[in-house]
C-alpha positions as CSV (number, residue, x, y, z in Angstrom):
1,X,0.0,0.0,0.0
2,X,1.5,3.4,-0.6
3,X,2.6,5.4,2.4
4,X,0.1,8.2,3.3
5,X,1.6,11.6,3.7
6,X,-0.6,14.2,5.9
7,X,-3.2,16.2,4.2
8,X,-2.4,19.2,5.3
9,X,1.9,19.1,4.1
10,X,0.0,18.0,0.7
11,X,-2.4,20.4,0.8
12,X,0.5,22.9,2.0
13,X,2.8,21.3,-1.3
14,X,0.2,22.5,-3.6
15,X,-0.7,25.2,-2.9
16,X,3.1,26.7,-3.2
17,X,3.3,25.0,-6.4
18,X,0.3,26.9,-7.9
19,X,1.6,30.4,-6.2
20,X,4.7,30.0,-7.6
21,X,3.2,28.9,-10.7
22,X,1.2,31.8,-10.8
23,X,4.4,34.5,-10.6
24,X,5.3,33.2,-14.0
25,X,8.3,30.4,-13.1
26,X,8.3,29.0,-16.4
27,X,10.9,26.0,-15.0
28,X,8.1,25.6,-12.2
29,X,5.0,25.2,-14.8
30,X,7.3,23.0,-17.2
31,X,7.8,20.6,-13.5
32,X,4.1,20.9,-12.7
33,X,3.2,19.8,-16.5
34,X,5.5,16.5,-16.1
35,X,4.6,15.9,-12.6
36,X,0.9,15.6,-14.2
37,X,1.8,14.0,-17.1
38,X,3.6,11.2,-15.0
39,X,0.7,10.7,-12.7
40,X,-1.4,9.5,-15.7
41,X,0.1,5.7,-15.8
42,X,-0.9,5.5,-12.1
43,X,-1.7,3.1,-10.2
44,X,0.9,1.0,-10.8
45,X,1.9,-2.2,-9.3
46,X,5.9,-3.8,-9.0
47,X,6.7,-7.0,-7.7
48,X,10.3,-6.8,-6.1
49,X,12.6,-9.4,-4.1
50,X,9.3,-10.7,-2.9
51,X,7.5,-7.9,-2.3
52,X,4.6,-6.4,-4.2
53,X,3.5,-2.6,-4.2
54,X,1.0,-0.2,-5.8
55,X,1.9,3.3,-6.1
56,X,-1.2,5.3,-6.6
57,X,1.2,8.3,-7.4
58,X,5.2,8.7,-8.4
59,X,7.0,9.1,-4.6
60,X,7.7,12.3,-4.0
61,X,9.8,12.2,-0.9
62,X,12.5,9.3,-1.9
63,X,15.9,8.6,-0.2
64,X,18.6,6.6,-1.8
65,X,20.9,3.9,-0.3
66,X,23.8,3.1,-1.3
67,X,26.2,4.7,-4.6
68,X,24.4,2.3,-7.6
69,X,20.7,2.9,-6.1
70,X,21.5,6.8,-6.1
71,X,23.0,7.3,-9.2
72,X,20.5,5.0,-11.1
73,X,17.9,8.4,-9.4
74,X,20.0,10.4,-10.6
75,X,20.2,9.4,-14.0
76,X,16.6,9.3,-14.5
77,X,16.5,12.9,-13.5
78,X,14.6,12.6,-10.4
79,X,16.7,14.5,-7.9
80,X,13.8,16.7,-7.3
81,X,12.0,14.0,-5.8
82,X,14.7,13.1,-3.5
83,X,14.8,14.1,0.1
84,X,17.9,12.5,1.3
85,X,20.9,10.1,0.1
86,X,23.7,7.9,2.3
87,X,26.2,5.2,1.5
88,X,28.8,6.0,-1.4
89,X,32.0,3.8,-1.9
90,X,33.0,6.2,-4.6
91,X,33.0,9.7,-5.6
92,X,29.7,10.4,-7.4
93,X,29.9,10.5,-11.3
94,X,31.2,14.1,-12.1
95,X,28.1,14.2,-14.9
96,X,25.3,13.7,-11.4
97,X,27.6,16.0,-9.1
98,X,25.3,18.9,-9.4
99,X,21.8,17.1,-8.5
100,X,23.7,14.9,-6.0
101,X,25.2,18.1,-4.2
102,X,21.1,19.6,-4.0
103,X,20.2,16.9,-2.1
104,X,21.0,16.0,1.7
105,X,23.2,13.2,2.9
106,X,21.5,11.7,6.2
107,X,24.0,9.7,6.9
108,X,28.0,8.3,5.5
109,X,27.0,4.6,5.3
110,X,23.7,3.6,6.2
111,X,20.9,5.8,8.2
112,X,19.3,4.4,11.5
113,X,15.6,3.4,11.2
114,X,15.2,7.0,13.5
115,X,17.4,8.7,11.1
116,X,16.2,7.2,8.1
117,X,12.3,8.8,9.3
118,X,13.6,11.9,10.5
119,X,13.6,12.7,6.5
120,X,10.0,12.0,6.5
121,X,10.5,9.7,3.4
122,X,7.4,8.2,1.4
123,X,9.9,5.6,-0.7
124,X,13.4,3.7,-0.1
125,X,15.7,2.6,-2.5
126,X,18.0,0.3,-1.6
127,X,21.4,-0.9,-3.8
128,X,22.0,-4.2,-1.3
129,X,20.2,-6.4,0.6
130,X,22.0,-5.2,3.4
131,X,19.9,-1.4,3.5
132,X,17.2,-3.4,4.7
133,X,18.5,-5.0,7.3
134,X,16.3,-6.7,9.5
135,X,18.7,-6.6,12.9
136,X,19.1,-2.9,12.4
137,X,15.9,-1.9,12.4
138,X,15.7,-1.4,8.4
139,X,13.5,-4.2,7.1
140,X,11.2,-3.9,4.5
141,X,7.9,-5.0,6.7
142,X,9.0,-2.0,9.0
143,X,9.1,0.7,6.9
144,X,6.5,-0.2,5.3
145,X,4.2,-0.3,8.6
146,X,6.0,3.1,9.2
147,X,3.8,4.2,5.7
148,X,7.5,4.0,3.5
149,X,7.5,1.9,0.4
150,X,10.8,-0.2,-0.5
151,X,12.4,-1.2,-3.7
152,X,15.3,-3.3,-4.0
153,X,18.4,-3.2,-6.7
154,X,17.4,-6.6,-8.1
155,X,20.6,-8.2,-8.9
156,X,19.7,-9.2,-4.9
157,X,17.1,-11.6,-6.0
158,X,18.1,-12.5,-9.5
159,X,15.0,-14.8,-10.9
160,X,18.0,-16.2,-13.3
161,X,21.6,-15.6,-14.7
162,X,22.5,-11.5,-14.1
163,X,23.1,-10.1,-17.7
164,X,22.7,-6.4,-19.2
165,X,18.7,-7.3,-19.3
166,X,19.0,-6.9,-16.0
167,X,20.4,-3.7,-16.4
168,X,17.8,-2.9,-18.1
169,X,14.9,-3.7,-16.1
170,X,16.4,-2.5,-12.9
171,X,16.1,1.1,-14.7
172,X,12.9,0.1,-16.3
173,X,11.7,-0.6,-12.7
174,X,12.7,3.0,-10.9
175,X,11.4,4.7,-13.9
176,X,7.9,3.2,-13.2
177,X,7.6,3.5,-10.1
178,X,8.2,7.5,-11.1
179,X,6.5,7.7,-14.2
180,X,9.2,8.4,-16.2
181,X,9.6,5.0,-18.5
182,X,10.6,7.6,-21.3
183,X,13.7,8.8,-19.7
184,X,14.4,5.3,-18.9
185,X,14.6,4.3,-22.6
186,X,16.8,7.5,-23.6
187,X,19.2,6.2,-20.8
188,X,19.4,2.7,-21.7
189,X,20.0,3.8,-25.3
190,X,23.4,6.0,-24.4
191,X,24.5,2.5,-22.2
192,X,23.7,0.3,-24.9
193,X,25.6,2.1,-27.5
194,X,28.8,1.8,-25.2
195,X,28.3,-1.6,-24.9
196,X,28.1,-1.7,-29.0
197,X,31.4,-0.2,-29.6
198,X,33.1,-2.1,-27.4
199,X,31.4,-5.2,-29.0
200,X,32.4,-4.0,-32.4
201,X,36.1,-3.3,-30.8
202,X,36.7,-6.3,-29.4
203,X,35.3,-8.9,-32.1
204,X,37.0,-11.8,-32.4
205,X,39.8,-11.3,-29.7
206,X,40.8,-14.5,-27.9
207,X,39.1,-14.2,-24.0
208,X,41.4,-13.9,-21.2
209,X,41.2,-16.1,-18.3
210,X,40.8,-13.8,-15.3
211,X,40.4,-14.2,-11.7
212,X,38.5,-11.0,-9.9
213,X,40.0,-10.3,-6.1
214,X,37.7,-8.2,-4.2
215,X,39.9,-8.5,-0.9
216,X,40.9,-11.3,1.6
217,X,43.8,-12.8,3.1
218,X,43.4,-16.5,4.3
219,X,40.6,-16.8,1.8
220,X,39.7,-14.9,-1.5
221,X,36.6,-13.2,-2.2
222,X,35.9,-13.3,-5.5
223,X,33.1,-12.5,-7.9
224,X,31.2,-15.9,-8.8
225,X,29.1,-16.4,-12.1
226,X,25.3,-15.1,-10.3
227,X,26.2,-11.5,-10.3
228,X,26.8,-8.4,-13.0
229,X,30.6,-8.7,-12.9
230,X,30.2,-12.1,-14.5
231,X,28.3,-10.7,-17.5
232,X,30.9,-7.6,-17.5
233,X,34.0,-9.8,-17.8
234,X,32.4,-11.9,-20.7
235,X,31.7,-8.7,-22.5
236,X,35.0,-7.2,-21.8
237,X,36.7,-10.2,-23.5
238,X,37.7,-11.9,-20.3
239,X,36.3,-15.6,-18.8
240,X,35.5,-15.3,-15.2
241,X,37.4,-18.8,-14.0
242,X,34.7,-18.8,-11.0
243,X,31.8,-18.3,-13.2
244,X,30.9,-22.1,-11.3
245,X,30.6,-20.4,-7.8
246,X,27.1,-19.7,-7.6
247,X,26.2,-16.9,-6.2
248,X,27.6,-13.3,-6.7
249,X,30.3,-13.1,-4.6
250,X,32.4,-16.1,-2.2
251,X,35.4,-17.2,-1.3
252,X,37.6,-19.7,-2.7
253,X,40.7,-20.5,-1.4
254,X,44.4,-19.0,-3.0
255,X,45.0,-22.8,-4.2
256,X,42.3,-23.0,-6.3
257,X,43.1,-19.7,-7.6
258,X,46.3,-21.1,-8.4
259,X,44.9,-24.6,-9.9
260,X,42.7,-22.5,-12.0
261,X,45.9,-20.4,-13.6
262,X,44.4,-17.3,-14.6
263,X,46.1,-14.6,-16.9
264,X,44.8,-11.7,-15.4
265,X,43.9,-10.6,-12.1
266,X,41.2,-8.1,-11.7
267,X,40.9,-6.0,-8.5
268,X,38.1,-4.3,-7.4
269,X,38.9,-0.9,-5.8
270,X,37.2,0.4,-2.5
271,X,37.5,0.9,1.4
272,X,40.7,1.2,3.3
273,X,42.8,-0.7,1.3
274,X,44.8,0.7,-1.5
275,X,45.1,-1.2,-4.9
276,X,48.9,-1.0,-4.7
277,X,48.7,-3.0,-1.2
278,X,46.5,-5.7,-2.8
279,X,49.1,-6.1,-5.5
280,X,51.4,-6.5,-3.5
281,X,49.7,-9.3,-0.9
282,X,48.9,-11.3,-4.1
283,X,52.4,-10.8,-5.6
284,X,53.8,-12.3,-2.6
285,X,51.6,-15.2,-2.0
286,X,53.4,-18.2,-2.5
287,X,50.7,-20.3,-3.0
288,X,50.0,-17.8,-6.4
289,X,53.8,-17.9,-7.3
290,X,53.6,-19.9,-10.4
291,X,50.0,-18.3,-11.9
292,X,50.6,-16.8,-14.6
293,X,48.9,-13.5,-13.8
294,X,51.7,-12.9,-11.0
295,X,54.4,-13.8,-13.3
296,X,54.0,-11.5,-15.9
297,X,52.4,-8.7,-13.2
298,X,49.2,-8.8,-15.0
299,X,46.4,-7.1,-13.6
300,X,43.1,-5.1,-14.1
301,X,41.6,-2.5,-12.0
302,X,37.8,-1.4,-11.5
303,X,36.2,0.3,-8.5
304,X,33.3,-1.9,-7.0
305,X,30.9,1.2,-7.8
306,X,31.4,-0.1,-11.5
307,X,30.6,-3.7,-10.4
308,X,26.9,-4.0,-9.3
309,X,24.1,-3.4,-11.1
310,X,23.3,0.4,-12.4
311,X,24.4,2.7,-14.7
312,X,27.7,2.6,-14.9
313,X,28.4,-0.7,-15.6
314,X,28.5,-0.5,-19.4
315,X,31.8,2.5,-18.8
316,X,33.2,-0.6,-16.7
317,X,33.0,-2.9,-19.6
318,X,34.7,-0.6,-21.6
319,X,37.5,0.0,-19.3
320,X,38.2,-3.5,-18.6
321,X,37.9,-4.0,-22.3
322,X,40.5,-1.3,-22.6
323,X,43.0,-3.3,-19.8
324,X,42.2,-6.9,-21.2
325,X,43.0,-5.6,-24.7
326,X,44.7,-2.7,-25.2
327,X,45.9,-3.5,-28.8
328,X,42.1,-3.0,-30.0
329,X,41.5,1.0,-28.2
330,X,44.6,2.2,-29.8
């Protein structure tokens, strides 16, 4: 059910709309036209991770959580219906910097269930399963009883293998639930032409046998063959050598990385720990001594904000396209 907002702050809403309306805003008139004209596919209904809601109306108080969640918003233009944002592993995309910096950060990772309605949301978008964390307060069934709506990235609950149609209907998604399935399309069109160069650039190349290391020192976690970076590595010219671990993300141990023999190693950039300091743990691994990715010093870089579902995961194909096979960008 949608989350009611009081009649009077509605009311209130309004009525500033039409007095500003009225004192000739032409920017304000052009927002009212498209907030009308968005409101005429309404109700509708979206079945997500397990949960199904009807919006009678496109949210107009939304927070963000985490960096994918906010910047798939942000590329659908709908920072005006944003009342707060929290959780970035990266620095926002320099092309969103402006709408990001209009609206307010409630927290640097993830908001308490007080903080989280101190911004009087009436929708949540979360990037992992982790935003709605039941032991913090944050679950889905909570904030829903608290009159919030939920959506989650769906690359959490895949309903089969993770591939660029995912992409695509995890922006398809948002954009309904806001009424804006036409800025969706324009969107997926500038991704999917990035994805067409580099398939035209790359055609024919021999794949490289590539092992991703997220982080981990008695174990590695790695990306398996159940989430995006799976798909991004095929289409980069790479084979994922733990496309058979089933699931998104686990850890295998540094002997099977070593059994397996990849050619490249890809790291995924974030938190506390530089990429140089990863390099050097895995060059000096014994068990990893004879792989030929450590002989030859071979490696690939990509910040985990470019390896889970959203928008700029077609740029991350292209860069590790770029790194995988350099000969065919020059």
């Amino acid at each position: 059910m949608m989350g009611k907002r009081p009649m009077s702050l509605l009311s209130a809403m309004a009525a500033a709309a039409l007095l500003i309306s009225g004192c000739g805003g032409s920017a304000t008139q052009d927002d009212a036209a498209r907030a009308g004209s968005a409101a005429e596919g309404f109700p509708v209904t979206v079945s997500n991770c397990g949960v199904k809601t009807t919006y009678q109306r496109p949210p107009q108080r939304a927070v963000s959580l985490n960096q994918h969640a906010t910047e798939v918003m942000l590329a659908l233009g709908l920072e005006k219906s944003m009342v707060g944002t929290a959780y970035l592993d990266d620095k926002i995309l320099p092309e969103y910097q402006d709408a990001y910096d209009g609206i307010k950060v409630i927290a640097k990772e993830y908001p308490s269930f007080e903080t989280l309605l101190a911004a009087e949301p009436d929708f949540a978008y979360g990037g992992f399963a982790s935003t709605f964390d039941e032991k913090e307060g944050r679950s889905r069934d909570t904030l829903s009883k608290a009159g919030i709506n939920s959506y989650l990235n769906i690359e959490e609950c895949p309903s089969g293998p993770v591939t660029m149609a995912t992409m695509d209907q995890e922006i398809r998604n948002v954009a309904k639930i806001f009424g804006v399935a036409d800025r969706a399309e324009q969107e997926l069109k500038q991704l999917h032409a990035t994805l067409d160069t580099v398939e035209d650039k790359i055609a024919g190349v021999t794949p490289v046998e590539l092992f991703v290391y997220d982080s981990g020192d008695k174990t590695a976690f790695t990306a398996g063959g159940a989430g995006i970076g799976n798909e991004m590595i095929k289409q980069a010219g790479g084979v994922n050598l733990f496309a058979d671990l089933d699931k998104a993300f686990g850890d295998v141990s540094f002997e099977q990385v070593a059994e397996r023999a990849p050619e490249a190693i890809v790291i995924y950039d974030y938190g506390d720990q530089p990429v140089e300091d990863k390099k050097k743990f895995l060059l000096s691994n014994p068990a990893l001594k004879d792989v030929p990715a450590i002989k030859n010093k071979r490696f690939a870089v990509l910040p985990l904000s470019s390896t889970v579902l959203g928008v700029r995961v077609p740029s991350a194909v292209e860069s590790l396209a770029r790194q995988l096979h350099p000969d065919r960008f020059k």
